[in-house]
Coordinates of C-alpha atoms in Angstrom, one line a residue:
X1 CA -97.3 -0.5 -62.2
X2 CA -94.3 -0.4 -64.7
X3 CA -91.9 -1.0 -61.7
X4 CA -93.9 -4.1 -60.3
X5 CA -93.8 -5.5 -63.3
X6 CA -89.8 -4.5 -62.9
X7 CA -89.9 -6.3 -59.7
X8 CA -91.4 -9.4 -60.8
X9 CA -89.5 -10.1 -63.7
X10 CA -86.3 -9.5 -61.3
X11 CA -87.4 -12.4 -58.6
X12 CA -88.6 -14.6 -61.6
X13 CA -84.6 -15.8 -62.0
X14 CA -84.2 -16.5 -58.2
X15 CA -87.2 -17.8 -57.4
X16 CA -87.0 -20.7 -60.4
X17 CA -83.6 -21.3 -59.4
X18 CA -85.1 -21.8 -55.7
X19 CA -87.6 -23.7 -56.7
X20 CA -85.4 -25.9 -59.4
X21 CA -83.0 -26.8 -56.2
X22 CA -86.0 -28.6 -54.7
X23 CA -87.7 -29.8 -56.5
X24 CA -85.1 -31.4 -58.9
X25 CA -86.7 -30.1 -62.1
X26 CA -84.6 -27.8 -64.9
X27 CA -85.0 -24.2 -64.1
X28 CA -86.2 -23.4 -67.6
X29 CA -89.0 -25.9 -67.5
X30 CA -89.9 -23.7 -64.5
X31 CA -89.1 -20.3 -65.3
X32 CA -90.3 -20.2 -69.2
X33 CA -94.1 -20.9 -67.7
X34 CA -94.0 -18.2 -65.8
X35 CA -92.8 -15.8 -68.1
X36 CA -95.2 -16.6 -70.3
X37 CA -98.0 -15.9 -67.4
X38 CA -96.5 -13.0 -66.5
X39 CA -96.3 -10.9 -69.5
X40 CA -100.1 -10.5 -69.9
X41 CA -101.0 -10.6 -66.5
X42 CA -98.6 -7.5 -65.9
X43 CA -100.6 -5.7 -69.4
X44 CA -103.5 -6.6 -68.2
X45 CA -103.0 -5.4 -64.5
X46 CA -101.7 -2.3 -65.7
X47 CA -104.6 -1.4 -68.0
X48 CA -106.9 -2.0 -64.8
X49 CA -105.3 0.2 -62.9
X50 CA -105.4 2.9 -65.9
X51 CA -109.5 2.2 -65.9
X52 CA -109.8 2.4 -61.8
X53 CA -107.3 4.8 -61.1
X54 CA -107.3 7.7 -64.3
X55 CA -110.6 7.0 -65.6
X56 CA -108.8 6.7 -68.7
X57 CA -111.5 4.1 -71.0
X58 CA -110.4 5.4 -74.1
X59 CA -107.1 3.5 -75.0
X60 CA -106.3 5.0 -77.8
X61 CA -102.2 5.4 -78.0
X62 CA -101.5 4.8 -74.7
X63 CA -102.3 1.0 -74.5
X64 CA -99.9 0.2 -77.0
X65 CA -97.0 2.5 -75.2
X66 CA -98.0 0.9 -71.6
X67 CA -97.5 -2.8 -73.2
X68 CA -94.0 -2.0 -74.7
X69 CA -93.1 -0.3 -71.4
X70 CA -94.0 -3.3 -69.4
X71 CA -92.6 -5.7 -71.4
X72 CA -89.3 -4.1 -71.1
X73 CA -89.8 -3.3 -68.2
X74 CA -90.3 -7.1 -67.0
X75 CA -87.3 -7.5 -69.7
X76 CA -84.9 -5.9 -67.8
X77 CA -86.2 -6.8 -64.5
X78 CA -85.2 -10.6 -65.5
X79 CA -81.7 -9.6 -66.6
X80 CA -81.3 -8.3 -63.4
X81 CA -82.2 -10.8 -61.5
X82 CA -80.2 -13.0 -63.5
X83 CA -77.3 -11.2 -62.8
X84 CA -77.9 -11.2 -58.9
X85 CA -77.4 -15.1 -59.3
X86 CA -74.7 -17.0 -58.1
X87 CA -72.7 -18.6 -61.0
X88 CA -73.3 -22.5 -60.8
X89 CA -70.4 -24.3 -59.2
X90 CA -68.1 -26.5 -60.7
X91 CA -69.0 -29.9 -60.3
X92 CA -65.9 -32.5 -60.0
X93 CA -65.6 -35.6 -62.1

């Protein structure tokens, strides 16, 4: 789950830009919503998935190491995919 999250933080960059290009609307007014949905929707996802797949109802210490791993996790995934971007181009004036 820690690499979906991964995933989705790494398309979040290009798929704001995407949307940004047609749309006419900043990229940040785009992205920063989505960030913010992502986030818990990755924890919770991934505690879920500890219920259905381990049986694992207890929490305990795990919870809290899951949501720092999938924060970074989605972290890192959006410096990636900022990276992948194309640097703007220069306009003329």
């Amino acid at each position: 789950m820690t690499f979906g999250a991964f995933a989705v933080g790494m398309l979040l960059p290009l798929m704001a830009r995407w949307i940004s290009r047609h749309s006419h609307t900043p990229d940040q007014v785009i992205f920063l919503p989505c960030c913010w949905q992502l986030v818990p929707g990755a924890i919770g996802l991934t505690g879920v998935s500890e219920i259905i797949v381990e049986g694992d109802t207890g929490g305990g210490l795990d919870s809290p190491v899951t949501t720092v791993m999938t924060v970074a996790a989605i972290a890192l995934g959006v410096l990636v995919g900022t990276g992948l971007q194309r640097p703007p181009e220069a306009e003329h004036r």
